[in-house]
Tab-separated table of C-alpha atoms in Angstrom:
chain	number	residue	atom	x	y	z
A	1	UNK	CA	-29.175	20.396	10.254
A	2	UNK	CA	-30.610	16.969	9.546
A	3	UNK	CA	-30.491	17.748	5.840
A	4	UNK	CA	-26.797	18.644	6.097
A	5	UNK	CA	-26.060	15.457	8.006
A	6	UNK	CA	-28.015	13.157	5.723
A	7	UNK	CA	-26.479	14.621	2.582
A	8	UNK	CA	-22.953	14.318	3.956
A	9	UNK	CA	-23.530	10.754	5.072
A	10	UNK	CA	-24.850	9.791	1.662
A	11	UNK	CA	-21.643	11.122	0.166
A	12	UNK	CA	-19.513	9.245	2.662
A	13	UNK	CA	-21.345	6.016	1.954
A	14	UNK	CA	-20.829	6.339	-1.763
A	15	UNK	CA	-24.192	7.723	-2.933
A	16	UNK	CA	-22.622	10.390	-5.093
A	17	UNK	CA	-24.731	12.893	-7.013
A	18	UNK	CA	-23.727	14.370	-10.333
A	19	UNK	CA	-23.417	17.890	-8.898
A	20	UNK	CA	-19.983	18.899	-7.717
A	21	UNK	CA	-21.144	20.621	-4.527
A	22	UNK	CA	-24.200	21.336	-2.491
A	23	UNK	CA	-25.515	24.293	-0.504
A	24	UNK	CA	-28.049	24.251	2.306
A	25	UNK	CA	-29.531	27.461	3.665
A	26	UNK	CA	-31.398	27.478	6.961
A	27	UNK	CA	-33.408	30.684	7.228
A	28	UNK	CA	-34.956	31.667	10.543
A	29	UNK	CA	-35.665	35.413	10.509
A	30	UNK	CA	-37.393	35.513	13.908
A	31	UNK	CA	-35.515	33.307	16.377
A	32	UNK	CA	-36.264	33.834	20.056
A	33	UNK	CA	-33.524	33.387	22.683
A	34	UNK	CA	-34.656	29.931	23.793
A	35	UNK	CA	-34.783	28.748	20.229
A	36	UNK	CA	-31.256	30.058	19.601
A	37	UNK	CA	-29.913	28.067	22.566
A	38	UNK	CA	-31.609	24.937	21.222
A	39	UNK	CA	-30.092	25.458	17.785
A	40	UNK	CA	-26.596	25.905	19.240
A	41	UNK	CA	-26.987	22.730	21.268
A	42	UNK	CA	-27.536	20.781	18.087
A	43	UNK	CA	-24.705	22.387	16.105
A	44	UNK	CA	-22.210	20.022	14.502
A	45	UNK	CA	-18.639	20.205	13.220
A	46	UNK	CA	-18.367	19.630	9.496
A	47	UNK	CA	-15.369	18.734	7.367
A	48	UNK	CA	-14.463	20.845	4.325
A	49	UNK	CA	-15.767	19.682	0.939
A	50	UNK	CA	-13.519	17.010	-0.544
A	51	UNK	CA	-12.308	16.324	-4.066
A	52	UNK	CA	-12.275	12.583	-4.683
A	53	UNK	CA	-11.601	9.955	-7.342
A	54	UNK	CA	-14.765	7.865	-7.507
A	55	UNK	CA	-16.047	4.963	-9.556
A	56	UNK	CA	-19.680	3.919	-9.754
A	57	UNK	CA	-19.119	0.569	-11.465
A	58	UNK	CA	-16.273	-1.861	-11.969
A	59	UNK	CA	-14.283	-1.768	-15.162
A	60	UNK	CA	-11.144	-0.294	-16.770
A	61	UNK	CA	-9.859	2.314	-14.283
A	62	UNK	CA	-9.179	4.916	-16.979
A	63	UNK	CA	-12.804	4.626	-18.128
A	64	UNK	CA	-14.805	4.306	-14.908
A	65	UNK	CA	-13.036	6.785	-12.595
A	66	UNK	CA	-13.798	10.467	-12.363
A	67	UNK	CA	-12.868	13.323	-10.047
A	68	UNK	CA	-15.800	15.003	-8.288
A	69	UNK	CA	-16.392	17.178	-5.248
A	70	UNK	CA	-18.050	15.561	-2.247
A	71	UNK	CA	-20.026	17.592	0.292
A	72	UNK	CA	-18.877	18.172	3.891
A	73	UNK	CA	-19.194	15.302	6.366
A	74	UNK	CA	-20.089	15.538	10.055
A	75	UNK	CA	-17.136	15.110	12.418
A	76	UNK	CA	-18.576	13.207	15.398
A	77	UNK	CA	-17.055	13.180	18.878
A	78	UNK	CA	-14.723	10.226	18.210
A	79	UNK	CA	-13.939	11.195	14.623
A	80	UNK	CA	-10.820	12.706	13.100
A	81	UNK	CA	-10.907	14.732	9.898
A	82	UNK	CA	-7.659	14.247	7.983
A	83	UNK	CA	-6.390	16.351	5.100
A	84	UNK	CA	-4.681	13.835	2.850
A	85	UNK	CA	-1.133	14.666	1.794
A	86	UNK	CA	-0.247	11.766	-0.496
A	87	UNK	CA	-1.541	8.357	-1.602
A	88	UNK	CA	-0.121	5.818	-4.065
A	89	UNK	CA	-1.696	4.053	-7.013
A	90	UNK	CA	-1.026	0.391	-6.208
A	91	UNK	CA	-1.762	-2.588	-8.490
A	92	UNK	CA	-4.252	-3.775	-5.872
A	93	UNK	CA	-6.073	-0.418	-6.152
A	94	UNK	CA	-6.381	-0.965	-9.894
A	95	UNK	CA	-7.629	-4.532	-9.333
A	96	UNK	CA	-10.289	-3.277	-6.911
A	97	UNK	CA	-11.604	-0.824	-9.486
A	98	UNK	CA	-11.604	-3.583	-12.100
A	99	UNK	CA	-13.621	-5.728	-9.694
A	100	UNK	CA	-11.165	-8.644	-9.662
A	101	UNK	CA	-9.597	-8.198	-6.203
A	102	UNK	CA	-10.944	-10.565	-3.516
A	103	UNK	CA	-11.645	-7.718	-1.056
A	104	UNK	CA	-13.114	-4.492	-2.388
A	105	UNK	CA	-15.590	-1.810	-1.327
A	106	UNK	CA	-19.121	-1.722	-2.643
A	107	UNK	CA	-19.636	0.647	-5.544
A	108	UNK	CA	-19.987	3.555	-5.819
A	109	UNK	CA	-16.697	4.035	-3.983
A	110	UNK	CA	-13.676	6.277	-3.584
A	111	UNK	CA	-10.424	4.740	-4.849
A	112	UNK	CA	-7.209	4.199	-2.920
A	113	UNK	CA	-6.281	2.080	0.083
A	114	UNK	CA	-3.240	3.612	1.808
A	115	UNK	CA	-1.696	7.042	2.214
A	116	UNK	CA	-0.638	9.727	4.673
A	117	UNK	CA	-2.478	12.790	5.881
A	118	UNK	CA	-2.435	15.651	8.354
A	119	UNK	CA	-5.010	16.009	11.125
A	120	UNK	CA	-7.349	18.891	10.254
A	121	UNK	CA	-10.143	18.586	12.835
A	122	UNK	CA	-10.783	16.327	15.829
A	123	UNK	CA	-14.011	15.402	17.577
A	124	UNK	CA	-14.650	16.476	21.164
A	125	UNK	CA	-13.785	13.046	22.644
A	126	UNK	CA	-10.590	12.418	20.660
A	127	UNK	CA	-7.404	12.001	22.695
A	128	UNK	CA	-3.799	11.630	21.547
A	129	UNK	CA	-4.277	13.384	18.216
A	130	UNK	CA	-4.333	17.089	17.459
A	131	UNK	CA	-4.366	19.411	14.481
A	132	UNK	CA	-1.144	19.182	12.479
A	133	UNK	CA	-0.239	15.582	13.416
A	134	UNK	CA	0.674	13.234	10.578
A	135	UNK	CA	-1.320	10.003	10.450
A	136	UNK	CA	-1.782	6.948	8.270
A	137	UNK	CA	-4.781	4.594	8.203
A	138	UNK	CA	-3.744	1.390	9.960
A	139	UNK	CA	-5.052	-1.093	9.024
A	140	UNK	CA	-5.335	0.492	5.568
A	141	UNK	CA	-8.748	1.884	4.781
A	142	UNK	CA	-10.723	2.196	1.570
A	143	UNK	CA	-11.071	5.638	0.036
A	144	UNK	CA	-7.706	7.403	0.359
A	145	UNK	CA	-7.914	9.120	-3.037
A	146	UNK	CA	-9.701	12.164	-1.653
A	147	UNK	CA	-8.546	15.442	-0.173
A	148	UNK	CA	-10.344	15.075	3.194
A	149	UNK	CA	-11.314	11.898	5.056
A	150	UNK	CA	-13.409	11.583	8.211
A	151	UNK	CA	-13.054	8.335	10.169
A	152	UNK	CA	-13.060	7.135	13.771
A	153	UNK	CA	-9.864	7.904	15.699
A	154	UNK	CA	-9.119	4.155	16.016
A	155	UNK	CA	-8.347	4.054	12.286
A	156	UNK	CA	-5.502	6.568	12.476
A	157	UNK	CA	-1.904	5.887	13.503
A	158	UNK	CA	0.256	8.887	14.370
A	159	UNK	CA	3.703	8.895	12.762
A	160	UNK	CA	6.876	10.979	12.915
A	161	UNK	CA	6.475	14.114	10.759
A	162	UNK	CA	10.149	13.939	9.772
A	163	UNK	CA	9.347	10.945	7.571
A	164	UNK	CA	9.583	11.665	3.821
A	165	UNK	CA	5.987	12.050	2.675
A	166	UNK	CA	6.160	9.525	-0.171
A	167	UNK	CA	7.515	6.796	2.128
A	168	UNK	CA	4.854	7.462	4.750
A	169	UNK	CA	2.228	7.158	2.009
A	170	UNK	CA	3.536	3.814	0.741
A	171	UNK	CA	4.862	2.026	3.839
A	172	UNK	CA	2.144	-0.580	4.274
A	173	UNK	CA	1.387	-2.456	1.061
A	174	UNK	CA	4.944	-3.087	-0.181
A	175	UNK	CA	7.536	-2.641	2.631
A	176	UNK	CA	5.329	-4.351	5.208
A	177	UNK	CA	4.822	-7.290	2.827
A	178	UNK	CA	8.606	-7.652	2.509
A	179	UNK	CA	9.167	-7.529	6.266
A	180	UNK	CA	6.390	-9.980	7.114
A	181	UNK	CA	7.563	-12.522	4.531
A	182	UNK	CA	11.128	-12.390	5.862
A	183	UNK	CA	9.866	-13.076	9.388
A	184	UNK	CA	6.906	-15.416	9.079
A	185	UNK	CA	8.007	-18.554	7.218
A	186	UNK	CA	11.356	-19.699	8.557
A	187	UNK	CA	14.010	-18.562	10.999
A	188	UNK	CA	16.768	-16.726	9.151
A	189	UNK	CA	20.096	-16.123	10.876
A	190	UNK	CA	22.977	-13.875	9.971
A	191	UNK	CA	24.885	-15.480	7.073
A	192	UNK	CA	21.824	-17.288	5.659
A	193	UNK	CA	20.491	-16.472	2.211
A	194	UNK	CA	17.223	-15.936	0.352
A	195	UNK	CA	16.385	-16.054	-3.366
A	196	UNK	CA	13.705	-14.099	-5.212
A	197	UNK	CA	12.382	-13.266	-8.655
A	198	UNK	CA	10.806	-9.915	-9.483
A	199	UNK	CA	13.713	-8.281	-7.676
A	200	UNK	CA	13.120	-4.892	-9.289
A	201	UNK	CA	9.648	-4.571	-7.764
A	202	UNK	CA	9.301	-2.397	-4.668
A	203	UNK	CA	8.733	-5.492	-2.536
A	204	UNK	CA	11.851	-7.020	-4.099
A	205	UNK	CA	13.920	-3.906	-3.408
A	206	UNK	CA	12.704	-3.844	0.196
A	207	UNK	CA	13.576	-7.527	0.658
A	208	UNK	CA	17.133	-6.838	-0.527
A	209	UNK	CA	17.608	-3.957	1.901
A	210	UNK	CA	15.940	-5.577	4.904
A	211	UNK	CA	17.947	-8.749	4.328
A	212	UNK	CA	21.197	-6.787	4.120
A	213	UNK	CA	20.445	-5.020	7.414
A	214	UNK	CA	20.064	-8.441	9.045
A	215	UNK	CA	23.226	-9.853	7.483
A	216	UNK	CA	21.282	-12.145	5.147
A	217	UNK	CA	22.521	-12.719	1.592
A	218	UNK	CA	20.137	-12.194	-1.323
A	219	UNK	CA	20.133	-13.917	-4.717
A	220	UNK	CA	18.025	-11.968	-7.161
A	221	UNK	CA	16.489	-12.897	-10.511
A	222	UNK	CA	15.403	-10.286	-13.050
A	223	UNK	CA	13.912	-10.651	-16.499
A	224	UNK	CA	16.067	-10.112	-19.572
A	225	UNK	CA	15.745	-6.525	-20.741
A	226	UNK	CA	17.597	-3.690	-22.399
A	227	UNK	CA	19.830	-2.107	-19.787
A	228	UNK	CA	19.932	-5.156	-17.519
A	229	UNK	CA	23.519	-4.377	-16.500
A	230	UNK	CA	22.380	-0.993	-15.200
A	231	UNK	CA	19.557	-2.656	-13.280
A	232	UNK	CA	22.016	-5.099	-11.742
A	233	UNK	CA	24.147	-2.186	-10.581
A	234	UNK	CA	21.181	-0.473	-8.947
A	235	UNK	CA	20.195	-3.629	-7.068
A	236	UNK	CA	23.762	-4.219	-5.914
A	237	UNK	CA	23.852	-0.660	-4.560
A	238	UNK	CA	20.801	-1.569	-2.488
A	239	UNK	CA	22.688	-4.554	-1.069
A	240	UNK	CA	22.028	-7.436	-3.459
A	241	UNK	CA	24.760	-10.106	-3.332
A	242	UNK	CA	23.956	-11.752	-6.659
A	243	UNK	CA	21.754	-10.617	-9.552
A	244	UNK	CA	21.046	-12.890	-12.519
A	245	UNK	CA	18.908	-12.499	-15.597
A	246	UNK	CA	16.649	-15.434	-16.397
A	247	UNK	CA	18.735	-16.353	-19.442
A	248	UNK	CA	21.887	-16.599	-17.312
A	249	UNK	CA	20.224	-19.377	-15.357
A	250	UNK	CA	19.636	-21.613	-18.366
A	251	UNK	CA	22.339	-23.994	-17.164
A	252	UNK	CA	22.147	-27.500	-15.765
A	253	UNK	CA	23.270	-26.694	-12.231
A	254	UNK	CA	22.577	-23.068	-11.344
A	255	UNK	CA	23.950	-23.517	-7.828
A	256	UNK	CA	27.441	-23.621	-9.356
A	257	UNK	CA	26.967	-19.896	-9.951
A	258	UNK	CA	27.013	-19.183	-6.230
A	259	UNK	CA	30.296	-18.249	-4.602
A	260	UNK	CA	30.553	-18.096	-0.812
A	261	UNK	CA	26.781	-17.959	-0.486
A	262	UNK	CA	24.906	-20.848	1.134
A	263	UNK	CA	21.943	-22.442	-0.572
A	264	UNK	CA	18.878	-20.412	0.388
A	265	UNK	CA	16.305	-21.726	2.798
A	266	UNK	CA	13.653	-19.271	1.679
A	267	UNK	CA	12.515	-18.055	-1.736
A	268	UNK	CA	10.002	-15.445	-2.887
A	269	UNK	CA	7.967	-15.610	-6.076
A	270	UNK	CA	5.858	-12.812	-7.523
A	271	UNK	CA	6.065	-13.810	-11.191
A	272	UNK	CA	5.047	-17.460	-11.640
A	273	UNK	CA	5.810	-19.639	-14.652
A	274	UNK	CA	9.457	-20.360	-15.455
A	275	UNK	CA	10.638	-17.599	-13.105
A	276	UNK	CA	9.109	-19.501	-10.181
A	277	UNK	CA	10.873	-22.692	-11.276
A	278	UNK	CA	14.204	-20.855	-11.130
A	279	UNK	CA	13.559	-19.896	-7.515
A	280	UNK	CA	12.824	-23.542	-6.689
A	281	UNK	CA	16.076	-24.703	-8.286
A	282	UNK	CA	18.102	-22.538	-5.907
A	283	UNK	CA	16.420	-23.735	-2.701
A	284	UNK	CA	18.196	-26.134	-0.396
A	285	UNK	CA	16.626	-29.354	0.899
A	286	UNK	CA	13.658	-28.533	3.093
A	287	UNK	CA	13.430	-25.006	1.670
A	288	UNK	CA	10.252	-22.959	1.269
A	289	UNK	CA	9.030	-20.836	-1.622
A	290	UNK	CA	6.503	-18.136	-0.773
A	291	UNK	CA	4.292	-16.833	-3.580
A	292	UNK	CA	2.828	-13.346	-3.163
A	293	UNK	CA	2.058	-12.439	-6.763
A	294	UNK	CA	1.696	-13.748	-10.299
A	295	UNK	CA	2.765	-11.044	-12.711
A	296	UNK	CA	3.254	-13.444	-15.640
A	297	UNK	CA	-0.247	-14.876	-15.083
A	298	UNK	CA	1.286	-18.316	-15.606
A	299	UNK	CA	0.914	-21.226	-13.156
A	300	UNK	CA	3.666	-22.586	-10.945
A	301	UNK	CA	4.965	-25.948	-12.109
A	302	UNK	CA	6.852	-28.098	-9.618
A	303	UNK	CA	8.666	-31.321	-10.420
A	304	UNK	CA	7.779	-34.429	-8.457
A	305	UNK	CA	11.416	-34.802	-7.389
A	306	UNK	CA	11.322	-31.356	-5.751
A	307	UNK	CA	8.656	-32.599	-3.381
A	308	UNK	CA	9.967	-36.122	-2.803
A	309	UNK	CA	13.740	-35.748	-2.749
A	310	UNK	CA	14.134	-32.093	-1.712
A	311	UNK	CA	11.070	-31.893	0.546
A	312	UNK	CA	10.299	-28.371	-0.659
A	313	UNK	CA	7.320	-26.460	0.704
A	314	UNK	CA	5.125	-24.067	-1.247
A	315	UNK	CA	3.329	-21.332	0.677
A	316	UNK	CA	1.278	-18.280	-0.179
A	317	UNK	CA	1.220	-14.824	1.385
A	318	UNK	CA	-1.542	-12.214	1.260
A	319	UNK	CA	-0.973	-9.139	3.419
A	320	UNK	CA	-4.701	-8.399	3.601
A	321	UNK	CA	-5.248	-11.531	5.694
A	322	UNK	CA	-2.979	-10.103	8.394
A	323	UNK	CA	-4.197	-6.481	8.311
A	324	UNK	CA	-6.995	-6.858	10.829
A	325	UNK	CA	-7.937	-4.695	13.840
A	326	UNK	CA	-6.737	-7.338	16.310
A	327	UNK	CA	-3.259	-7.155	14.721
A	328	UNK	CA	-3.145	-3.345	14.718
A	329	UNK	CA	-0.633	-3.017	17.578
A	330	UNK	CA	1.859	-5.405	15.973
A	331	UNK	CA	1.294	-3.861	12.558
A	332	UNK	CA	1.891	-0.321	13.818
A	333	UNK	CA	5.093	-1.317	15.586
A	334	UNK	CA	6.448	-2.754	12.329
A	335	UNK	CA	5.337	0.346	10.421
A	336	UNK	CA	7.224	2.589	12.848
A	337	UNK	CA	10.334	0.435	12.405
A	338	UNK	CA	10.119	0.660	8.612
A	339	UNK	CA	9.570	4.422	8.654
A	340	UNK	CA	12.573	4.819	10.940
A	341	UNK	CA	14.689	3.029	8.330
A	342	UNK	CA	13.276	5.332	5.637
A	343	UNK	CA	14.217	8.422	7.651
A	344	UNK	CA	17.747	7.040	8.058
A	345	UNK	CA	18.038	6.400	4.321
A	346	UNK	CA	18.348	2.649	4.873
A	347	UNK	CA	15.121	1.838	3.021
A	348	UNK	CA	14.496	3.455	-0.343
A	349	UNK	CA	12.784	2.752	-3.636
A	350	UNK	CA	11.818	4.673	-6.742
A	351	UNK	CA	8.611	6.731	-6.792
A	352	UNK	CA	7.188	9.655	-8.731
A	353	UNK	CA	5.039	12.320	-7.083
A	354	UNK	CA	2.162	13.540	-9.241
A	355	UNK	CA	-0.246	16.388	-8.420
A	356	UNK	CA	-3.836	15.384	-7.731
A	357	UNK	CA	-4.975	17.628	-10.580
A	358	UNK	CA	-3.075	15.306	-12.939
A	359	UNK	CA	-4.565	12.122	-11.502
A	360	UNK	CA	-5.531	10.526	-14.795
A	361	UNK	CA	-2.081	11.151	-16.293
A	362	UNK	CA	-0.567	9.373	-13.280
A	363	UNK	CA	-3.144	6.593	-13.650
A	364	UNK	CA	-2.093	6.056	-17.269
A	365	UNK	CA	1.503	5.585	-16.087
A	366	UNK	CA	0.376	3.176	-13.356
A	367	UNK	CA	-1.541	1.194	-15.988
A	368	UNK	CA	1.637	0.795	-18.030
A	369	UNK	CA	0.506	2.888	-20.987
A	370	UNK	CA	3.917	4.576	-21.093
A	371	UNK	CA	6.065	1.531	-20.447
A	372	UNK	CA	7.827	0.827	-17.170
A	373	UNK	CA	7.364	3.755	-14.779
A	374	UNK	CA	8.106	4.413	-11.089
A	375	UNK	CA	5.278	3.926	-8.606
A	376	UNK	CA	2.889	6.843	-8.930
A	377	UNK	CA	2.154	8.712	-5.693
A	378	UNK	CA	-0.600	11.325	-5.793
A	379	UNK	CA	0.149	14.535	-3.887
A	380	UNK	CA	-2.898	16.479	-2.725
């Protein structure tokens, strides 16, 4: 049994072998009764073998990832074995594989960071979870791109099984970012407004919808593109009050474009460069711009007058800093609230489900090889 345990633990810790499976035979042709009782006393519960996307070094995700089979893992008394149902390919997952994200697992590692699964087995001391329950890792946990995961029960948060699978799989990284940014930087009251660039991103779409629910106006900036009028229509259907392309804002006083909407106190920037400057131009005196991304890879440039005469504040937001075990209760309460909105159809965004067997095709889409694509969600 020790050989089974040690092999499984090596797989769990990332020491993957090149073989796709392993087999251990224990042969005891002449076992006396006392010996049989001793063997039963040391028996263990094992997970099924798991197919997983692994990478043994950092680099281009389409080059360094491969799908292999991992051996069974021991399910200890406080452990829960979860059969994964779905997990997204997030930009931060890609950055971890590339080795450029500030927090990443040691290689070799299994990819993925969030997702949803169904309880398959529970350890003897586990309470509150049973076979068939739907759970998500909260805080998110490394290694969700595999068919079975074994982790301590404290990692898993039980959710309502009526939740659409793809929303349960993607609730943390994007929707939770939107909700936290709306709540953490200034007090927004009904009738107030916010401004953001990158409005077509999932975070941007969530901000629009969460703001609308709270009676907060949203001013949204999108890049110039073919079909921008169609994009504007989609965002307005979600609840956007105003949607402008960047070229529309090449005027001296962009605030003249606002009708019956107060100057925003809060702005969100995920692009950088000139798009960030447009957010700053909309903000009222004493306003705050929160940066949570830099898609253009260009720096933020702020005029001296914005600091001196408008007293603007620049802040940063990184969800990872807040996703800690001591914040788990608060985090899970917000997750439940967001999933409730998803079940009611009040929170929605575009996604594409892809079978696990087609992982690398979905990865190519996530890497932008086929142009702009919906978020890719792997279904196991």
